[in-house]
mmCIF file of C-alpha atoms (C1' of nucleotides) in Angstrom:
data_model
loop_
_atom_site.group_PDB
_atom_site.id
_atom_site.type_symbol
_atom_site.label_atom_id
_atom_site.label_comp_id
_atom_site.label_asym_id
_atom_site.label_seq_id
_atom_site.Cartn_x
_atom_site.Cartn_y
_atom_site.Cartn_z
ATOM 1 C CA UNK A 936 10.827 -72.986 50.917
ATOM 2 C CA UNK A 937 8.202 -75.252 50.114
ATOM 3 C CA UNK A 938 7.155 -76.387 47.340
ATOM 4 C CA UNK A 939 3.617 -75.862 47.882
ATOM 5 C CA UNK A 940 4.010 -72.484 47.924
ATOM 6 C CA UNK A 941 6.045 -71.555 44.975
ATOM 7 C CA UNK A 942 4.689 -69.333 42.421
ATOM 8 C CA UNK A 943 4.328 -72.250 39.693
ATOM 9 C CA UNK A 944 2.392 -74.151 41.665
ATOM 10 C CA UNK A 945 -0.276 -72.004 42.997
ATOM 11 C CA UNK A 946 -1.028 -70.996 39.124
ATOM 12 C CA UNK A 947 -0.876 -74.188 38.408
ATOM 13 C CA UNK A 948 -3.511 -75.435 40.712
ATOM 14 C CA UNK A 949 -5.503 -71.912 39.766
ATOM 15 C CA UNK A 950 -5.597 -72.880 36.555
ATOM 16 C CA UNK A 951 -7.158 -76.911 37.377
ATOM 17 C CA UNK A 952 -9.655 -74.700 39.193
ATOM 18 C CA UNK A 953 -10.643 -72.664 36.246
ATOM 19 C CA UNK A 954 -10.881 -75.298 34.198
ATOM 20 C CA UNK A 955 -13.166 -76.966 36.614
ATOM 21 C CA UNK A 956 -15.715 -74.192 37.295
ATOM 22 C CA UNK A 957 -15.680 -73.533 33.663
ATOM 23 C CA UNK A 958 -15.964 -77.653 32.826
ATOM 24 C CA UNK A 959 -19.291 -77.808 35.450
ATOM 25 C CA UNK A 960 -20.793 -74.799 34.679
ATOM 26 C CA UNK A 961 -20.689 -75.538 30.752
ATOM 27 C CA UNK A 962 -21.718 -79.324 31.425
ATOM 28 C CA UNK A 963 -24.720 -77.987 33.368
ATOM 29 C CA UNK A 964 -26.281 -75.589 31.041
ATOM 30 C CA UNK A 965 -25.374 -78.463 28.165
ATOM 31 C CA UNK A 966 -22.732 -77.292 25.990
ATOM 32 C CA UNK A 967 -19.612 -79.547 24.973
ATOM 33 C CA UNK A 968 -17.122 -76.768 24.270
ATOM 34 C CA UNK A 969 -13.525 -76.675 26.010
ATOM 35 C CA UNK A 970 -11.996 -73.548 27.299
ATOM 36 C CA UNK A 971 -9.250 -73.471 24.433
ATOM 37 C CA UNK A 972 -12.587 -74.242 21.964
ATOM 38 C CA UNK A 973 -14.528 -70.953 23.308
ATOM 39 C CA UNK A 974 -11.425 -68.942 23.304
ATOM 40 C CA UNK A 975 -10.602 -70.135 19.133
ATOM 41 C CA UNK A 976 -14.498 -69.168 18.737
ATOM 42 C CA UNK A 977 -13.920 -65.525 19.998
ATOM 43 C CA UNK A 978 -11.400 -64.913 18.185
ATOM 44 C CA UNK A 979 -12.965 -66.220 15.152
ATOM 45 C CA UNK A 980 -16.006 -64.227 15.999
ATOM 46 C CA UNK A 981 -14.684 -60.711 16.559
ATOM 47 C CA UNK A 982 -12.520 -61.657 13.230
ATOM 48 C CA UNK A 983 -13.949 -63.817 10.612
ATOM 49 C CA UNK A 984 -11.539 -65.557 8.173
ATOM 50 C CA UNK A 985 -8.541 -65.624 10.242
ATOM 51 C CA UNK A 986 -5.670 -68.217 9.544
ATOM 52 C CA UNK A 987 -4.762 -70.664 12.110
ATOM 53 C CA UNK A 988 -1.657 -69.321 12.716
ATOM 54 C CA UNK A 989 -3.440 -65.983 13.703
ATOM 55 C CA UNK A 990 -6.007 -67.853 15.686
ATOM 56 C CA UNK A 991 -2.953 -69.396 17.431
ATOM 57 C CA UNK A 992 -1.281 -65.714 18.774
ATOM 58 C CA UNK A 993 -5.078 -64.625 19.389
ATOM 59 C CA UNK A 994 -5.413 -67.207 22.066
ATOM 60 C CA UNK A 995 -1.977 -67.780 22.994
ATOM 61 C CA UNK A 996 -1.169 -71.533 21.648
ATOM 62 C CA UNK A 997 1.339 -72.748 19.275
ATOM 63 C CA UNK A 998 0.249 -73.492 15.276
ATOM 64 C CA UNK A 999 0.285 -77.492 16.758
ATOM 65 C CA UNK A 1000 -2.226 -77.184 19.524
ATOM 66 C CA UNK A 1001 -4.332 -74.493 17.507
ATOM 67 C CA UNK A 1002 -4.210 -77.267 14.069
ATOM 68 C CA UNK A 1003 -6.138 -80.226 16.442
ATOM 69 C CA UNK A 1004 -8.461 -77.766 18.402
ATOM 70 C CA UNK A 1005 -9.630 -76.026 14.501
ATOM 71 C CA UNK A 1006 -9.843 -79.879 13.924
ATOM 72 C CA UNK A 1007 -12.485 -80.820 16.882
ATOM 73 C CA UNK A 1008 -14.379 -77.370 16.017
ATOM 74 C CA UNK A 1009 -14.548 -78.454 12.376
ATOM 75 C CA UNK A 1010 -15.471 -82.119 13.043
ATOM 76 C CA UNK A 1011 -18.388 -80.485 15.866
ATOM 77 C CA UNK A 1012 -19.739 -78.490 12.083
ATOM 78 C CA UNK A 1013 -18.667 -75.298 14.228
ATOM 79 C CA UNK A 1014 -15.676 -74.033 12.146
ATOM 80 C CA UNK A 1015 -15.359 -74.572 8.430
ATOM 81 C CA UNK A 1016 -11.855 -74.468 7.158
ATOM 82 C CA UNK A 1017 -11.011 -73.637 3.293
ATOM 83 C CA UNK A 1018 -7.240 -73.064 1.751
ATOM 84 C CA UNK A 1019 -6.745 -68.860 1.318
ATOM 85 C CA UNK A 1020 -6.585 -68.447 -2.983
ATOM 86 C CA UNK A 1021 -4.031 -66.091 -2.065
ATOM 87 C CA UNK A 1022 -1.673 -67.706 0.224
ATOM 88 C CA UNK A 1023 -1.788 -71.114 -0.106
ATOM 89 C CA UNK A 1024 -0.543 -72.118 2.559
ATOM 90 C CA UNK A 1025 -2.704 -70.507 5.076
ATOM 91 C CA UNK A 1026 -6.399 -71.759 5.394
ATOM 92 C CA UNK A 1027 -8.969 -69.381 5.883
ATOM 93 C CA UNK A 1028 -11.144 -70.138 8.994
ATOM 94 C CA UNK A 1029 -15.038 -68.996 9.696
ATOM 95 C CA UNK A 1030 -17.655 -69.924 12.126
ATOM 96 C CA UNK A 1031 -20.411 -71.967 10.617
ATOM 97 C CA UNK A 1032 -24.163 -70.506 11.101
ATOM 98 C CA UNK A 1033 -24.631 -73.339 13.730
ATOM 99 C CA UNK A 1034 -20.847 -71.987 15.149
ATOM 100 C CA UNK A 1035 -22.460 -68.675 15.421
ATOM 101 C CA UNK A 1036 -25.530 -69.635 17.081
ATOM 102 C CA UNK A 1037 -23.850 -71.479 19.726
ATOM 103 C CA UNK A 1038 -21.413 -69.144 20.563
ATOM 104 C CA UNK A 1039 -23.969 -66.269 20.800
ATOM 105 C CA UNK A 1040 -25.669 -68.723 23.210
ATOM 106 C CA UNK A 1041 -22.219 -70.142 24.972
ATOM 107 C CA UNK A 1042 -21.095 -66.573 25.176
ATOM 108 C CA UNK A 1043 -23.555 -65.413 28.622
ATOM 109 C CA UNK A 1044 -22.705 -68.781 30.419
ATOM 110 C CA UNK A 1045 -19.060 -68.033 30.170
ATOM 111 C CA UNK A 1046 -19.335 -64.378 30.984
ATOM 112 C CA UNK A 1047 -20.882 -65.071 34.210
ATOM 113 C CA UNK A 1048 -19.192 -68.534 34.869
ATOM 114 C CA UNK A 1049 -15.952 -66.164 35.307
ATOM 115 C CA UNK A 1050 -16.756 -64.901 39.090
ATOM 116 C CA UNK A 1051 -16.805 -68.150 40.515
ATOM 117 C CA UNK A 1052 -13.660 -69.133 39.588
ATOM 118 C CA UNK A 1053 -12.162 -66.543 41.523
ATOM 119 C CA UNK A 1054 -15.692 -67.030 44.190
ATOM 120 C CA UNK A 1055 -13.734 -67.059 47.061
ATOM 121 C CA UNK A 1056 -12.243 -63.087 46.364
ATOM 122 C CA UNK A 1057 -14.206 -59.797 47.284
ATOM 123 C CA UNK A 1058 -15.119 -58.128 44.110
ATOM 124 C CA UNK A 1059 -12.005 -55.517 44.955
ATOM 125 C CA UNK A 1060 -9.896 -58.384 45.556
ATOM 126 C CA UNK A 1061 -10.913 -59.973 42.404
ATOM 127 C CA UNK A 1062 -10.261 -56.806 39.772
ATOM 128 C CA UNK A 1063 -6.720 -56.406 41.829
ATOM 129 C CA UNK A 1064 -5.869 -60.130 41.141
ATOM 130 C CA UNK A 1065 -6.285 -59.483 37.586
ATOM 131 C CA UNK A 1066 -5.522 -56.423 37.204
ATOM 132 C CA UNK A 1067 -1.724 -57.799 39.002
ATOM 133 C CA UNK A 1068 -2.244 -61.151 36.536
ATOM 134 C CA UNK A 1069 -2.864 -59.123 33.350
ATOM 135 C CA UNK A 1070 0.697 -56.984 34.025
ATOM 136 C CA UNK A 1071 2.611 -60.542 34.919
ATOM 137 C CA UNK A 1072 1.389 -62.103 31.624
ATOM 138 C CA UNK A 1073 1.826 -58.738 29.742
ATOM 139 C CA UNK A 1074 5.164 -58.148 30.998
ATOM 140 C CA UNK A 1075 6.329 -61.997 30.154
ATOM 141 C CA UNK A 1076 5.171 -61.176 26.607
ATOM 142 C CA UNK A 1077 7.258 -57.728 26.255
ATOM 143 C CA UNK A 1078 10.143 -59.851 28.248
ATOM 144 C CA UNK A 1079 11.684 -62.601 27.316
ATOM 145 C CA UNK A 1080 9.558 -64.995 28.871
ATOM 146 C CA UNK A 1081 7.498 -66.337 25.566
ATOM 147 C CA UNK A 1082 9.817 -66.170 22.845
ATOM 148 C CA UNK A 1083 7.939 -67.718 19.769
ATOM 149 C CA UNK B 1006 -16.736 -58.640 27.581
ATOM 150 C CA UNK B 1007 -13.890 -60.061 25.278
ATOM 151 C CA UNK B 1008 -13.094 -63.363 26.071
ATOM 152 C CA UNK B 1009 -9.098 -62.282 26.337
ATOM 153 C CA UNK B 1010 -10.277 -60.249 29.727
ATOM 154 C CA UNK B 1011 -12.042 -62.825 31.200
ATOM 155 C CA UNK B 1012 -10.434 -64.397 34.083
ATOM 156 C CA UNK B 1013 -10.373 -68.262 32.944
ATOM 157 C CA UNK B 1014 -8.656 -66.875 29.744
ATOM 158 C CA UNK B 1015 -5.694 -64.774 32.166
ATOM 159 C CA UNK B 1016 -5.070 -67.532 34.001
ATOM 160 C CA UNK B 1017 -4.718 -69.814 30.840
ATOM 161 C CA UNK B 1018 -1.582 -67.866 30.178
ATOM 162 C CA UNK B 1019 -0.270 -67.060 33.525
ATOM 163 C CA UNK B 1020 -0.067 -70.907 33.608
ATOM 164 C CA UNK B 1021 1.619 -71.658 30.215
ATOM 165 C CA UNK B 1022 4.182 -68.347 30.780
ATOM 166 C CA UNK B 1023 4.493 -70.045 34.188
ATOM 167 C CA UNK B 1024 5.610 -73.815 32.746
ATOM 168 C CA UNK B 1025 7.562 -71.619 29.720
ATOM 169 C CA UNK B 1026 9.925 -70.141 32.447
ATOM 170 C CA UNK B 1027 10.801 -73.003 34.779
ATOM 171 C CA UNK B 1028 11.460 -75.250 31.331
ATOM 172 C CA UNK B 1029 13.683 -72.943 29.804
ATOM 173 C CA UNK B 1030 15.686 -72.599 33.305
ATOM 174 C CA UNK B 1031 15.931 -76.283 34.531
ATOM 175 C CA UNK B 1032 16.473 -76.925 30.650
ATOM 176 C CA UNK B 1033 19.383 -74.205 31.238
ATOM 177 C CA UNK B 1034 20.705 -75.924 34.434
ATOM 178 C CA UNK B 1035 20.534 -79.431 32.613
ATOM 179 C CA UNK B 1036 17.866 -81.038 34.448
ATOM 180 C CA UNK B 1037 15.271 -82.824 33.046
ATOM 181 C CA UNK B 1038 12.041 -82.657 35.169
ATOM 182 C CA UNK B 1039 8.725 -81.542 34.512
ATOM 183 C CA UNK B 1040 6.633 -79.028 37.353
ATOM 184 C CA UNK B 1041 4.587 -81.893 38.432
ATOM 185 C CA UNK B 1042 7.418 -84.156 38.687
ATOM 186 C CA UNK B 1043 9.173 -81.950 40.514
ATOM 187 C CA UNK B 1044 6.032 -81.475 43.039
ATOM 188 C CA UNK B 1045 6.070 -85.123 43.603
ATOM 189 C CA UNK B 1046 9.714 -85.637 44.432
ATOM 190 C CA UNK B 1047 9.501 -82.379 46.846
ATOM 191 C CA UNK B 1048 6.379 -83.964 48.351
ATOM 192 C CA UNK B 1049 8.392 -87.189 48.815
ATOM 193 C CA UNK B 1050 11.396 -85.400 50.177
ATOM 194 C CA UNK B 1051 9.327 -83.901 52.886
ATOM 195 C CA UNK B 1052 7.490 -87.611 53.569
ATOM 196 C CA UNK B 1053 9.358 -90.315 52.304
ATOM 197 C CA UNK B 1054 7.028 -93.876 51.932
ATOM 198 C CA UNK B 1055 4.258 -92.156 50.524
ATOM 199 C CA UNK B 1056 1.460 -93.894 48.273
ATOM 200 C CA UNK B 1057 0.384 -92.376 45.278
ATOM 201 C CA UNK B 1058 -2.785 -91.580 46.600
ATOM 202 C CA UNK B 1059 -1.553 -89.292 49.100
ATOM 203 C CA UNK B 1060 0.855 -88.217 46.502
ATOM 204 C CA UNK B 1061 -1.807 -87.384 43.911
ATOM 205 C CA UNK B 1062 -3.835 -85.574 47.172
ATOM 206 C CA UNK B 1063 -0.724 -83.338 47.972
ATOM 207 C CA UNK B 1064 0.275 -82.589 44.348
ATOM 208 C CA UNK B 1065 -3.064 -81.965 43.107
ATOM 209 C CA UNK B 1066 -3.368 -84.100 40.618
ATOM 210 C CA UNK B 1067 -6.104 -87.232 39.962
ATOM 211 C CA UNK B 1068 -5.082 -90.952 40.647
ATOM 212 C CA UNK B 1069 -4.315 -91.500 36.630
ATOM 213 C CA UNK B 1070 -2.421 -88.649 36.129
ATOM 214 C CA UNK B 1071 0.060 -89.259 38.988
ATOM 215 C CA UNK B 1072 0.346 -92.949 38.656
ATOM 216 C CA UNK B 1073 2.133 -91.813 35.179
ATOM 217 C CA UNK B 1074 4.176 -88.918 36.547
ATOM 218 C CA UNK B 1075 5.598 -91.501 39.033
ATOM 219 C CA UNK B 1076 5.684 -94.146 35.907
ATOM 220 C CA UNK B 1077 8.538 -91.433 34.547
ATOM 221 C CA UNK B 1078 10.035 -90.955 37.782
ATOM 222 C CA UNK B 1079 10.166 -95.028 38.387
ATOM 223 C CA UNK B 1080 11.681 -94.984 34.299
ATOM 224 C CA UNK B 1081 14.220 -92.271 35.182
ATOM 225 C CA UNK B 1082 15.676 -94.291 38.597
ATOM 226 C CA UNK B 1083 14.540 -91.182 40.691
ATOM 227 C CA UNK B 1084 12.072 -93.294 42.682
ATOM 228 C CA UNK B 1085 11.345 -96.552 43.928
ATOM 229 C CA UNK B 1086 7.635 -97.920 44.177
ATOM 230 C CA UNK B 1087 7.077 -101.255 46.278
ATOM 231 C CA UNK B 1088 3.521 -102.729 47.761
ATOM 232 C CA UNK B 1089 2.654 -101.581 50.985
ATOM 233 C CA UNK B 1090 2.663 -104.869 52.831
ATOM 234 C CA UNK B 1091 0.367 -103.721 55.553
ATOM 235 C CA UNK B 1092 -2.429 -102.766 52.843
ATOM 236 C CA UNK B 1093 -1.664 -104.936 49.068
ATOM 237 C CA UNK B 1094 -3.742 -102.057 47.006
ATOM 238 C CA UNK B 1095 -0.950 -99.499 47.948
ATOM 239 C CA UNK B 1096 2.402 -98.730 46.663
ATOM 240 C CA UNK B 1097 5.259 -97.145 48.832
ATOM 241 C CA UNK B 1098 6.903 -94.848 47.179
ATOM 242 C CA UNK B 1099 10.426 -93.409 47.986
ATOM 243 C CA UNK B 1100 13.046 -91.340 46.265
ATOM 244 C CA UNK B 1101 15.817 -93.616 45.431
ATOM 245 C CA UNK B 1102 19.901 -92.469 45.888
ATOM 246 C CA UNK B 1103 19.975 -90.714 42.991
ATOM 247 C CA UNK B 1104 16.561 -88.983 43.151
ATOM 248 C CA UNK B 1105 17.282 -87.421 46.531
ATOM 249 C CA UNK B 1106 20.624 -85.684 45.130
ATOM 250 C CA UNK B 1107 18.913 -84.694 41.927
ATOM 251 C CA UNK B 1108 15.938 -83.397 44.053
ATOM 252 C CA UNK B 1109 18.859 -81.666 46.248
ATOM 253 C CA UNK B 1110 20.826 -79.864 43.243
ATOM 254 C CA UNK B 1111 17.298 -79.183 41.831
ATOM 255 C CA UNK B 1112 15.735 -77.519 44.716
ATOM 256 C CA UNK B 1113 17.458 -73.930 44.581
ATOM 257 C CA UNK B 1114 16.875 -73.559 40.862
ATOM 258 C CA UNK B 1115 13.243 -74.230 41.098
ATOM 259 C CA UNK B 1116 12.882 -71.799 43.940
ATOM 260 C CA UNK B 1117 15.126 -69.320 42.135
ATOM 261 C CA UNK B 1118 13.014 -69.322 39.447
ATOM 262 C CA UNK B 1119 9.676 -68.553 41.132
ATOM 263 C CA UNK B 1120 10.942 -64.780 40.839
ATOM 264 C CA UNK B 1121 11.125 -64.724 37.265
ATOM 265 C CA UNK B 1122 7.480 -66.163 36.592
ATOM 266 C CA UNK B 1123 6.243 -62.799 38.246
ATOM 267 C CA UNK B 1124 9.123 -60.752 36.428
ATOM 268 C CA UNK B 1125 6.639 -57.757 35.787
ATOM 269 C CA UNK B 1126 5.545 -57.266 38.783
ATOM 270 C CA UNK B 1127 7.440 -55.474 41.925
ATOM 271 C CA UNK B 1128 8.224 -57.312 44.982
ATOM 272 C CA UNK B 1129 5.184 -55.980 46.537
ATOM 273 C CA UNK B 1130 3.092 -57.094 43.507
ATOM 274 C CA UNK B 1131 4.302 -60.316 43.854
ATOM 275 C CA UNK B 1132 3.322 -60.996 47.691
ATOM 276 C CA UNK B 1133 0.446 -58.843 47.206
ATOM 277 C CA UNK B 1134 -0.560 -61.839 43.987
ATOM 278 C CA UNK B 1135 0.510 -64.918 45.636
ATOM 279 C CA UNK B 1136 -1.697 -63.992 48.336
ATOM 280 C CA UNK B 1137 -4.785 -63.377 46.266
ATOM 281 C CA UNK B 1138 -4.131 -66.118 44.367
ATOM 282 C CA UNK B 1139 -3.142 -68.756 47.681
ATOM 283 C CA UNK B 1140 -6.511 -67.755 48.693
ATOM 284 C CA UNK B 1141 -8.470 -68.232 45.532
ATOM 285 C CA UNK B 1142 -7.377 -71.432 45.548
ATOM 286 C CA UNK B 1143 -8.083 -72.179 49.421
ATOM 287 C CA UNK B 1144 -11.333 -71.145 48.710
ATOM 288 C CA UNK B 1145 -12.369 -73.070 45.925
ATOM 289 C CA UNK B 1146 -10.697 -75.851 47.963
ATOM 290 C CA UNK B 1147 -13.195 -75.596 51.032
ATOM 291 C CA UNK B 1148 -16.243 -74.375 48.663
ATOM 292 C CA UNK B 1149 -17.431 -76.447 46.122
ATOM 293 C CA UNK B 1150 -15.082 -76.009 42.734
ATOM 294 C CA UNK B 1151 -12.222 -78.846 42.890
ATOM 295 C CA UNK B 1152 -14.745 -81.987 44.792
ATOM 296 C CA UNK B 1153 -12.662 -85.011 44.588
ATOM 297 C "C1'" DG C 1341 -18.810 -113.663 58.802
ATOM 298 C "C1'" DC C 1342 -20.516 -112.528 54.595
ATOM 299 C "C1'" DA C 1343 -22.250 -108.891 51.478
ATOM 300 C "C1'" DT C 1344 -21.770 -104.104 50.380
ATOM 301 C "C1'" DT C 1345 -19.092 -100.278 49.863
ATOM 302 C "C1'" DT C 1346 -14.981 -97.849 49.627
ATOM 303 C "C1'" DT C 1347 -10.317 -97.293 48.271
ATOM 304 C "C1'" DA C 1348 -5.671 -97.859 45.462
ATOM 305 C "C1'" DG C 1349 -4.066 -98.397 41.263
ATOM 306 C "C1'" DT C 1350 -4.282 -99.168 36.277
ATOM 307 C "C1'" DA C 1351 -6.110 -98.781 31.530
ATOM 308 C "C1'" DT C 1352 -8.346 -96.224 28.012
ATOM 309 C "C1'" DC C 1353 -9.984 -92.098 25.895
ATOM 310 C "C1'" DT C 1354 -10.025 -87.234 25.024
ATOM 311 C "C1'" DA C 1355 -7.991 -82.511 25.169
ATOM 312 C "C1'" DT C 1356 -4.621 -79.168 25.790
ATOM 313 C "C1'" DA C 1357 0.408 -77.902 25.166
ATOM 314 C "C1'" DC C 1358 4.985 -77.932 23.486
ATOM 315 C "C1'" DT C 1359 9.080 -79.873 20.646
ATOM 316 C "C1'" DT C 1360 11.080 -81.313 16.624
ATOM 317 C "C1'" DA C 1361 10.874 -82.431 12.080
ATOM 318 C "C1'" DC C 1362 8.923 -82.065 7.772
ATOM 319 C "C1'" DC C 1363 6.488 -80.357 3.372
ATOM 320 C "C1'" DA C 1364 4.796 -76.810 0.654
ATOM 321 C "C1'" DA C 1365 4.361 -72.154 -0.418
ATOM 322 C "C1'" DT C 1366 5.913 -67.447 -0.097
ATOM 323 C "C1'" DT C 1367 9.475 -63.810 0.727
ATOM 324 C "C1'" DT C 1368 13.785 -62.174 0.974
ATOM 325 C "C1'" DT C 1369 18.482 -61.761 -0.787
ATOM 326 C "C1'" DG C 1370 22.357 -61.861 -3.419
ATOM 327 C "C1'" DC D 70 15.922 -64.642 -11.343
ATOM 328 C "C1'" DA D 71 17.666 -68.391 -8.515
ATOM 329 C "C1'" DA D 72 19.172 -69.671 -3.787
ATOM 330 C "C1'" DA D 73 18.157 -69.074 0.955
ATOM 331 C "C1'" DA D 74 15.349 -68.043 4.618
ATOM 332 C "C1'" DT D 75 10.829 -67.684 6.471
ATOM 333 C "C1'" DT D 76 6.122 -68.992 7.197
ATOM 334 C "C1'" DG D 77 1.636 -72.033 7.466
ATOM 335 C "C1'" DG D 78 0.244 -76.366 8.442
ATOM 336 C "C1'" DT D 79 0.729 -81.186 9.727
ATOM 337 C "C1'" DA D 80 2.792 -85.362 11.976
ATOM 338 C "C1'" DA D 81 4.870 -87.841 15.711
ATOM 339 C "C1'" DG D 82 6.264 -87.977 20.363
ATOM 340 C "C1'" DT D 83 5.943 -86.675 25.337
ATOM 341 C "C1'" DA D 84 3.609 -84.754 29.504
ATOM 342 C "C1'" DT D 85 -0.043 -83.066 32.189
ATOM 343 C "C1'" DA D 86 -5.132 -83.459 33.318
ATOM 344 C "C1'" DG D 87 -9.494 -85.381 33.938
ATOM 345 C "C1'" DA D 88 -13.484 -88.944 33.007
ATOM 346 C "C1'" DT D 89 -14.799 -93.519 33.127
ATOM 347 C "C1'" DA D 90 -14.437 -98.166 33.854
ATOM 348 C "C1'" DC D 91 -12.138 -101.977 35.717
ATOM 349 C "C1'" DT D 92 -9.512 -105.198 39.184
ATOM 350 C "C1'" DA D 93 -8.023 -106.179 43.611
ATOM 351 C "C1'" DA D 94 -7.892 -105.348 48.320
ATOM 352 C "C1'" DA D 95 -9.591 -103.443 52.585
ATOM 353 C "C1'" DA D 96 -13.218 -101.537 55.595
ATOM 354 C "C1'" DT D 97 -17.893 -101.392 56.929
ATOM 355 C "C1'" DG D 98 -22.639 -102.946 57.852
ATOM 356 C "C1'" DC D 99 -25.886 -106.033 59.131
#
DNA sequence: GCATTTTAGTATCTATACTTACCAATTTTG
DNA sequence: CAAAATTGGTAAGTATAGATACTAAAATGC
């Protein structure tokens, strides 16, 4: 069994793939925003005024990881962060008005950006691979896989 | 089209569930060696003498990254790196003594493991996936997504 | 055979990503 | 209600991962 062909290490090199397509298709149409960065912005979209430790489950990263990529967001003027008057502890998160406009406009180029990262599957192929990588993420959550 | 569908996203988390499962195992069997690090000993098992850039070429990872992943390796005593006499820019690299046993005792753990990643899914699933997904990456490979 | 280009490796910088440890605030418990 | 446990966030440390820029060495071109 070679290494080269273990499970971990085909995802692994999937996932320097994704990041690519999505790095040169984001550079191209001009916008400086990381995959981790779109993903917080989503999140922060569909739900205004979440806490970081929210944000973190949302897009599946630790409070540590999620506490320096709010930081880049807020230091871009996307995010704005303020301490929550009734836990205060948590800090209450929002997209700026120049957060919203650029993830309305980010939002499209991502969308489509998606099919050429998995460009070299037929469309069937393609909803099968995710519909089989959904369940193996899924199932690692409901296992015991990601115990946070 | 929620960004936790899209296929970047997926494979995001297929690749941290992924690292989450073979730490917690090697970390179980006592060893203490990253994925990557792993990759590079296996591809020095199979072809002793190599230099870093065919390392980094058969690993998949850039020049910088792999000159520190064999940094740790060199700091742990699991490698040797010498200059290639017959060309001064490169460095040979071999697995010392101790690198080949812990490579040895390492080898059926890491390959045990590969089942649990893809836990959720049935043994058909699983061939049915690593297919897809050898041949996403193959394609991006040949196309235009990963241009080194 | 010398100038240009390419290649191997390193250094630096940025961005995930996780661990552990810590502080502060809130909840739970006895 | 006070002690204990939990939770939100940060800090420091380590490991990919890539970009860029640099040195040194080798290969190529003319």
């Amino acid at each position: 069994m070679n290494a080269k062909n273990m499970a971990g290490h085909v995802i692994r090199q999937l996932h320097q793939m994704s990041t690519q397509v999505y790095a040169s298709h984001m550079q191209a149409a001009g916008f400086d925003l990381t995959p981790v960065q779109f993903a917080a912005m989503d999140a922060l979209s569909a739900q205004p005024g979440l806490d970081q430790a929210t944000i973190a489950a949302s897009i599946a990263c630790d409070r540590a990881t999620t506490g320096g990529v709010i930081d880049r967001l807020e230091q871009k003027g996307l995010v704005a962060r303020v301490v929550n008057e009734k836990d205060r502890r948590a800090r209450v998160v929002t997209l700026t008005d120049q957060g919203r406009d650029l993830f309305q406009q980010a939002l499209p180029i991502v969308a489509g950006l998606q099919v050429d990262i998995l460009q070299a599957l037929s469309p069937d192929e393609r909803s099968d691979f995710l519909r089989l990588a959904k369940k193996a993420v899924q199932g690692a959550q409901d296992g015991d896989a990601l115990r946070t």
